[in-house]
Amino acid sequence: MRASGVIMVMGALSACASQAPVAGRAIPGASEVTVEGQRFLTELRAGPTGERLTADGAQPVAGLSVDVRRLDPPLHYSDGAAAKRAAEAACAGQGGRFDPTAVGRVSAPNLWRFAGACA
């Protein structure tokens, strides 16, 4: 009887744990990543469809949006490459696949957003 009580408690505790990534499917959530010695705060979340630029014009890209902020110094318009590397690391860390062709945009001071870039 005691063993079944322990198993029930363990099952209840495992249900409280955060979701584990499923191969090829990103899990929404916030994380901190370090890329080339710089620390970034990132968040994967549902958001609008993004876009990629092609020879045929802009094409939609669907997936989770990746928001990126740098702890110090803050991100600027000229930091798109660093923000993209951080977004890629965050997406991979949450079990997803980052689409490097997705367009990133500065959405606010110290915030780069890659809409639809992580699947």
Coordinates of N, CA, C and O in Angstrom, one line a residue:
M1 N 0.8 -1.2 0.0 CA 0.0 0.0 0.0 C 0.9 1.3 0.0 O 0.6 2.2 -0.7
R2 N 2.0 1.2 0.8 CA 2.9 2.4 0.9 C 3.5 2.7 -0.5 O 3.7 3.8 -0.9
A3 N 3.9 1.7 -1.2 CA 4.6 1.9 -2.5 C 3.6 2.5 -3.5 O 4.0 3.4 -4.3
S4 N 2.3 2.2 -3.5 CA 1.4 2.8 -4.4 C 1.2 4.3 -4.1 O 1.0 5.1 -5.0
G5 N 1.3 4.6 -2.8 CA 1.2 6.0 -2.4 C 2.4 6.8 -2.9 O 2.2 8.0 -3.4
V6 N 3.6 6.2 -2.9 CA 4.8 6.9 -3.4 C 4.7 7.1 -4.9 O 5.0 8.1 -5.4
I7 N 4.2 6.1 -5.6 CA 4.0 6.2 -7.1 C 3.0 7.3 -7.4 O 3.3 8.0 -8.3
M8 N 1.9 7.4 -6.7 CA 0.9 8.4 -6.9 C 1.5 9.8 -6.7 O 1.3 10.7 -7.5
V9 N 2.3 10.0 -5.7 CA 3.0 11.3 -5.4 C 4.0 11.6 -6.5 O 4.0 12.7 -7.0
M10 N 4.8 10.6 -6.9 CA 5.7 10.9 -8.0 C 5.0 11.2 -9.3 O 5.4 12.1 -10.0
G11 N 3.9 10.6 -9.6 CA 3.1 10.9 -10.8 C 2.6 12.3 -10.7 O 2.6 13.0 -11.7
A12 N 2.1 12.7 -9.6 CA 1.6 14.1 -9.4 C 2.7 15.1 -9.6 O 2.5 16.1 -10.2
L13 N 3.9 14.8 -9.0 CA 5.0 15.8 -9.2 C 5.5 15.9 -10.6 O 5.8 16.9 -11.1
S14 N 5.5 14.7 -11.3 CA 5.9 14.8 -12.7 C 5.0 15.6 -13.6 O 5.4 16.2 -14.5
A15 N 3.7 15.6 -13.2 CA 2.7 16.4 -14.0 C 3.0 17.9 -13.8 O 2.6 18.7 -14.6
C16 N 3.6 18.3 -12.7 CA 3.9 19.7 -12.4 C 5.1 20.2 -13.1 O 5.4 21.4 -13.3
A17 N 6.0 19.3 -13.6 CA 7.2 19.6 -14.2 C 6.9 20.3 -15.6 O 5.9 20.1 -16.2
S18 N 7.9 21.1 -16.0 CA 7.7 21.8 -17.3 C 7.7 20.7 -18.4 O 8.3 19.7 -18.3
Q19 N 7.1 21.1 -19.5 CA 7.0 20.2 -20.7 C 8.4 20.0 -21.2 O 9.2 20.9 -21.3
A20 N 8.7 18.8 -21.7 CA 9.9 18.4 -22.3 C 9.7 18.6 -23.8 O 8.6 18.4 -24.4
P21 N 10.7 19.1 -24.6 CA 10.6 19.3 -26.0 C 10.3 17.9 -26.7 O 10.8 16.9 -26.3
V22 N 9.5 18.0 -27.7 CA 9.2 16.8 -28.5 C 10.0 17.0 -29.8 O 10.0 18.2 -30.3
A23 N 10.7 16.0 -30.3 CA 11.6 16.2 -31.5 C 10.9 17.0 -32.6 O 9.8 16.6 -33.0
G24 N 11.5 18.1 -32.9 CA 11.0 18.9 -34.0 C 9.9 19.8 -33.7 O 9.4 20.5 -34.6
R25 N 9.5 19.9 -32.4 CA 8.4 20.8 -32.0 C 8.8 21.6 -30.9 O 9.1 21.1 -29.8
A26 N 8.9 22.9 -31.1 CA 9.4 23.8 -30.0 C 8.3 24.0 -28.9 O 7.1 24.0 -29.2
I27 N 8.8 24.1 -27.7 CA 7.9 24.4 -26.6 C 8.0 25.9 -26.2 O 9.1 26.4 -26.0
P28 N 6.9 26.6 -26.1 CA 6.9 28.0 -25.7 C 7.5 28.1 -24.3 O 7.4 27.2 -23.5
G29 N 8.2 29.2 -24.1 CA 8.7 29.5 -22.8 C 9.9 30.5 -22.9 O 10.4 30.8 -23.9
A30 N 10.3 31.0 -21.7 CA 11.4 32.0 -21.6 C 12.6 31.2 -21.2 O 12.6 30.2 -20.5
S31 N 13.8 31.8 -21.6 CA 15.1 31.2 -21.3 C 16.1 32.3 -21.4 O 15.9 33.3 -22.0
E32 N 17.3 32.0 -20.8 CA 18.4 32.8 -21.0 C 19.4 32.0 -21.8 O 19.7 30.8 -21.5
V33 N 20.0 32.6 -22.8 CA 21.0 31.9 -23.7 C 22.3 32.8 -23.7 O 22.2 34.0 -23.6
T34 N 23.4 32.1 -23.9 CA 24.7 32.9 -24.0 C 25.2 32.5 -25.4 O 25.4 31.3 -25.7
V35 N 25.5 33.5 -26.2 CA 26.1 33.4 -27.5 C 27.3 34.3 -27.6 O 27.2 35.5 -27.4
E36 N 28.4 33.7 -28.0 CA 29.7 34.4 -28.1 C 29.9 35.3 -26.9 O 30.3 36.5 -27.1
G37 N 29.7 34.8 -25.7 CA 30.0 35.5 -24.5 C 29.0 36.6 -24.1 O 29.1 37.2 -23.1
Q38 N 27.9 36.7 -24.9 CA 26.9 37.7 -24.6 C 25.6 37.0 -24.0 O 25.2 35.9 -24.6
R39 N 25.0 37.5 -23.0 CA 23.8 36.9 -22.4 C 22.5 37.6 -23.0 O 22.5 38.8 -23.0
F40 N 21.6 36.7 -23.3 CA 20.3 37.2 -23.9 C 19.2 36.6 -23.1 O 19.2 35.4 -22.7
L41 N 18.1 37.3 -23.0 CA 16.8 36.8 -22.5 C 16.0 36.6 -23.7 O 15.8 37.4 -24.6
T42 N 15.4 35.4 -23.8 CA 14.5 35.0 -25.0 C 13.2 34.5 -24.5 O 13.1 34.0 -23.4
E43 N 12.2 34.6 -25.4 CA 10.9 34.0 -25.1 C 10.3 33.5 -26.4 O 10.3 34.2 -27.4
L44 N 9.9 32.2 -26.4 CA 9.2 31.6 -27.5 C 7.8 31.6 -27.2 O 7.4 31.3 -26.1
R45 N 6.9 32.1 -28.1 CA 5.5 32.2 -27.8 C 4.7 32.2 -29.1 O 5.3 32.5 -30.2
A46 N 3.4 31.9 -29.0 CA 2.6 32.0 -30.2 C 2.5 33.5 -30.6 O 2.5 34.4 -29.7
G47 N 2.4 33.7 -31.8 CA 2.3 35.1 -32.3 C 1.8 35.1 -33.8 O 1.4 34.0 -34.3
P48 N 1.9 36.2 -34.4 CA 1.5 36.3 -35.8 C 2.4 35.5 -36.7 O 3.6 35.2 -36.4
T49 N 1.9 35.2 -37.9 CA 2.7 34.6 -38.9 C 3.8 35.6 -39.3 O 3.6 36.8 -39.5
G50 N 5.0 35.0 -39.5 CA 6.1 35.9 -40.0 C 6.2 35.9 -41.5 O 5.3 35.4 -42.2
E51 N 7.4 36.3 -41.9 CA 7.6 36.3 -43.4 C 9.1 36.1 -43.7 O 9.9 36.4 -42.9
R52 N 9.3 35.5 -44.9 CA 10.7 35.4 -45.4 C 10.6 36.1 -46.8 O 9.6 36.1 -47.5
L53 N 11.8 36.6 -47.1 CA 11.9 37.3 -48.4 C 12.4 36.3 -49.4 O 13.5 35.7 -49.2
T54 N 11.8 36.2 -50.6 CA 12.2 35.3 -51.6 C 12.2 36.1 -52.9 O 11.8 37.2 -53.0
A55 N 12.7 35.4 -54.0 CA 12.7 36.1 -55.3 C 11.3 36.3 -55.8 O 11.1 37.2 -56.6
D56 N 10.3 35.6 -55.3 CA 8.9 35.8 -55.6 C 8.2 36.8 -54.7 O 7.0 36.9 -54.7
G57 N 9.0 37.4 -53.8 CA 8.4 38.3 -52.8 C 8.3 37.7 -51.4 O 8.8 36.6 -51.2
A58 N 7.6 38.4 -50.6 CA 7.5 37.9 -49.2 C 6.6 36.7 -49.1 O 5.5 36.7 -49.8
Q59 N 7.0 35.7 -48.4 CA 6.2 34.4 -48.2 C 6.0 34.2 -46.7 O 6.9 34.5 -45.9
P60 N 4.8 33.7 -46.3 CA 4.6 33.5 -44.9 C 5.4 32.4 -44.3 O 5.8 31.4 -45.0
V61 N 5.7 32.5 -43.0 CA 6.5 31.5 -42.3 C 5.7 31.3 -41.0 O 5.5 32.3 -40.2
A62 N 5.3 30.1 -40.7 CA 4.5 29.9 -39.5 C 5.3 29.1 -38.5 O 6.0 28.2 -38.8
G63 N 5.1 29.5 -37.2 CA 5.8 28.9 -36.1 C 5.7 29.8 -34.9 O 4.9 30.7 -34.9
L64 N 6.4 29.5 -33.9 CA 6.4 30.4 -32.7 C 7.3 31.6 -33.0 O 8.3 31.5 -33.7
S65 N 6.9 32.7 -32.4 CA 7.7 33.9 -32.5 C 8.8 33.8 -31.4 O 8.6 33.2 -30.3
V66 N 10.0 34.4 -31.7 CA 11.1 34.4 -30.8 C 11.4 35.8 -30.5 O 11.8 36.6 -31.4
D67 N 11.3 36.2 -29.2 CA 11.7 37.6 -28.8 C 13.0 37.5 -28.1 O 13.3 36.6 -27.3
V68 N 13.9 38.5 -28.5 CA 15.3 38.5 -28.0 C 15.6 39.8 -27.4 O 15.4 40.9 -28.0
R69 N 16.1 39.8 -26.1 CA 16.7 41.0 -25.5 C 18.1 40.7 -25.0 O 18.3 39.6 -24.5
R70 N 19.0 41.6 -25.1 CA 20.3 41.4 -24.6 C 20.4 42.1 -23.2 O 19.9 43.2 -23.0
L71 N 21.1 41.4 -22.3 CA 21.2 41.9 -20.9 C 22.0 43.2 -20.9 O 21.7 44.2 -20.3
D72 N 23.2 43.1 -21.5 CA 24.1 44.3 -21.4 C 25.1 44.2 -22.5 O 25.8 43.2 -22.6
P73 N 25.3 45.1 -23.4 CA 24.5 46.3 -23.6 C 23.2 46.0 -24.3 O 23.1 44.9 -24.9
P74 N 22.2 46.9 -24.2 CA 20.9 46.6 -24.9 C 21.1 46.5 -26.4 O 22.0 47.0 -27.0
L75 N 20.2 45.7 -27.0 CA 20.2 45.5 -28.5 C 19.8 46.8 -29.2 O 18.9 47.6 -28.7
H76 N 20.4 47.0 -30.4 CA 20.1 48.2 -31.2 C 19.7 47.7 -32.6 O 19.7 46.5 -32.9
Y77 N 19.3 48.6 -33.5 CA 19.0 48.2 -34.8 C 20.1 47.5 -35.5 O 19.9 46.6 -36.4
S78 N 21.3 47.8 -35.2 CA 22.5 47.2 -35.9 C 22.9 45.9 -35.3 O 23.8 45.2 -35.8
D79 N 22.1 45.3 -34.4 CA 22.5 44.1 -33.7 C 21.6 42.9 -34.2 O 21.5 41.9 -33.5
G80 N 21.1 43.0 -35.4 CA 20.3 41.9 -36.0 C 21.0 40.5 -36.0 O 20.4 39.5 -35.7
A81 N 22.2 40.5 -36.4 CA 23.0 39.2 -36.5 C 23.1 38.6 -35.2 O 22.9 37.4 -35.0
A82 N 23.5 39.3 -34.2 CA 23.6 38.8 -32.8 C 22.2 38.3 -32.3 O 22.1 37.3 -31.7
A83 N 21.2 39.1 -32.5 CA 19.9 38.7 -32.1 C 19.4 37.4 -32.8 O 18.8 36.6 -32.2
K84 N 19.7 37.3 -34.1 CA 19.3 36.1 -34.8 C 20.1 34.8 -34.3 O 19.5 33.8 -34.1
R85 N 21.4 35.0 -33.9 CA 22.1 33.8 -33.3 C 21.5 33.4 -32.0 O 21.3 32.3 -31.7
A86 N 21.1 34.4 -31.2 CA 20.4 34.2 -29.9 C 19.1 33.5 -30.1 O 18.7 32.6 -29.4
A87 N 18.3 34.0 -31.1 CA 17.0 33.4 -31.4 C 17.2 31.9 -31.8 O 16.4 31.0 -31.4
E88 N 18.2 31.7 -32.6 CA 18.4 30.3 -33.1 C 18.8 29.4 -31.9 O 18.3 28.2 -31.8
A89 N 19.6 29.9 -31.0 CA 20.0 29.1 -29.8 C 18.8 28.8 -28.9 O 18.6 27.7 -28.4
A90 N 18.0 29.8 -28.7 CA 16.8 29.7 -27.9 C 15.8 28.7 -28.5 O 15.3 27.8 -27.8
C91 N 15.6 28.7 -29.8 CA 14.7 27.8 -30.5 C 15.2 26.4 -30.3 O 14.5 25.5 -30.0
A92 N 16.5 26.2 -30.6 CA 17.1 24.8 -30.5 C 17.0 24.3 -29.0 O 16.7 23.1 -28.8
G93 N 17.2 25.2 -28.1 CA 17.1 24.8 -26.6 C 15.7 24.4 -26.2 O 15.6 23.7 -25.2
Q94 N 14.7 24.9 -26.9 CA 13.3 24.5 -26.6 C 12.8 23.4 -27.5 O 11.6 23.1 -27.6
G95 N 13.8 22.7 -28.2 CA 13.4 21.6 -29.0 C 12.9 21.9 -30.4 O 12.4 21.0 -31.1
G96 N 13.1 23.1 -30.9 CA 12.6 23.5 -32.2 C 13.6 23.6 -33.3 O 14.8 23.4 -33.0
R97 N 13.2 24.0 -34.4 CA 14.0 24.2 -35.6 C 13.8 25.7 -36.0 O 12.7 26.1 -36.3
F98 N 14.9 26.4 -36.0 CA 14.8 27.9 -36.4 C 14.9 28.0 -37.9 O 15.8 27.4 -38.5
D99 N 14.1 28.9 -38.4 CA 14.1 29.2 -39.9 C 15.0 30.4 -40.1 O 14.5 31.5 -39.8
P100 N 16.2 30.2 -40.6 CA 17.1 31.4 -40.7 C 16.6 32.4 -41.8 O 17.2 33.5 -41.8
T101 N 15.7 32.0 -42.6 CA 15.2 32.9 -43.6 C 14.1 33.8 -43.1 O 13.7 34.8 -43.8
A102 N 13.6 33.6 -41.9 CA 12.5 34.4 -41.3 C 13.1 35.8 -41.0 O 14.2 36.0 -40.6
V103 N 12.3 36.8 -41.3 CA 12.7 38.2 -41.2 C 12.6 38.6 -39.7 O 11.5 38.4 -39.1
G104 N 13.6 39.2 -39.1 CA 13.6 39.7 -37.8 C 13.4 41.2 -37.8 O 13.8 41.9 -38.8
R105 N 12.7 41.8 -36.8 CA 12.4 43.2 -36.8 C 12.7 43.7 -35.3 O 12.3 43.0 -34.4
V106 N 13.1 45.0 -35.2 CA 13.2 45.6 -33.9 C 11.7 46.0 -33.6 O 11.1 46.7 -34.4
S107 N 11.2 45.5 -32.5 CA 9.8 45.8 -32.1 C 9.7 46.9 -31.0 O 8.6 47.4 -30.8
A108 N 10.8 47.1 -30.2 CA 10.8 48.0 -29.1 C 12.3 48.2 -28.8 O 13.1 47.5 -29.3
P109 N 12.6 49.2 -28.0 CA 14.0 49.3 -27.5 C 14.4 48.0 -26.9 O 13.7 47.4 -26.1
N110 N 15.6 47.5 -27.3 CA 16.2 46.3 -26.8 C 15.4 45.0 -27.1 O 15.5 44.1 -26.4
L111 N 14.6 45.0 -28.2 CA 13.8 43.9 -28.5 C 13.8 43.6 -30.0 O 13.3 44.4 -30.8
W112 N 14.3 42.5 -30.3 CA 14.2 42.0 -31.7 C 13.2 40.8 -31.7 O 13.2 40.0 -30.8
R113 N 12.3 40.8 -32.7 CA 11.3 39.8 -32.8 C 11.4 39.0 -34.1 O 11.4 39.7 -35.2
F114 N 11.5 37.7 -34.0 CA 11.5 36.9 -35.2 C 10.2 36.1 -35.3 O 10.0 35.0 -34.7
A115 N 9.2 36.7 -35.9 CA 7.8 36.2 -36.0 C 7.8 34.9 -36.8 O 8.3 34.9 -37.9
G116 N 7.2 33.8 -36.2 CA 7.0 32.6 -37.0 C 8.3 31.8 -37.2 O 8.3 30.8 -37.9
A117 N 9.4 32.2 -36.6 CA 10.7 31.6 -37.0 C 11.0 30.3 -36.3 O 12.0 29.6 -36.8
C118 N 10.3 29.8 -35.3 CA 10.7 28.6 -34.6 C 9.6 27.6 -34.6 O 8.5 27.8 -34.2
A119 N 9.8 26.4 -35.3 CA 8.8 25.4 -35.4 C 9.3 24.1 -34.7 O 10.5 23.9 -34.5

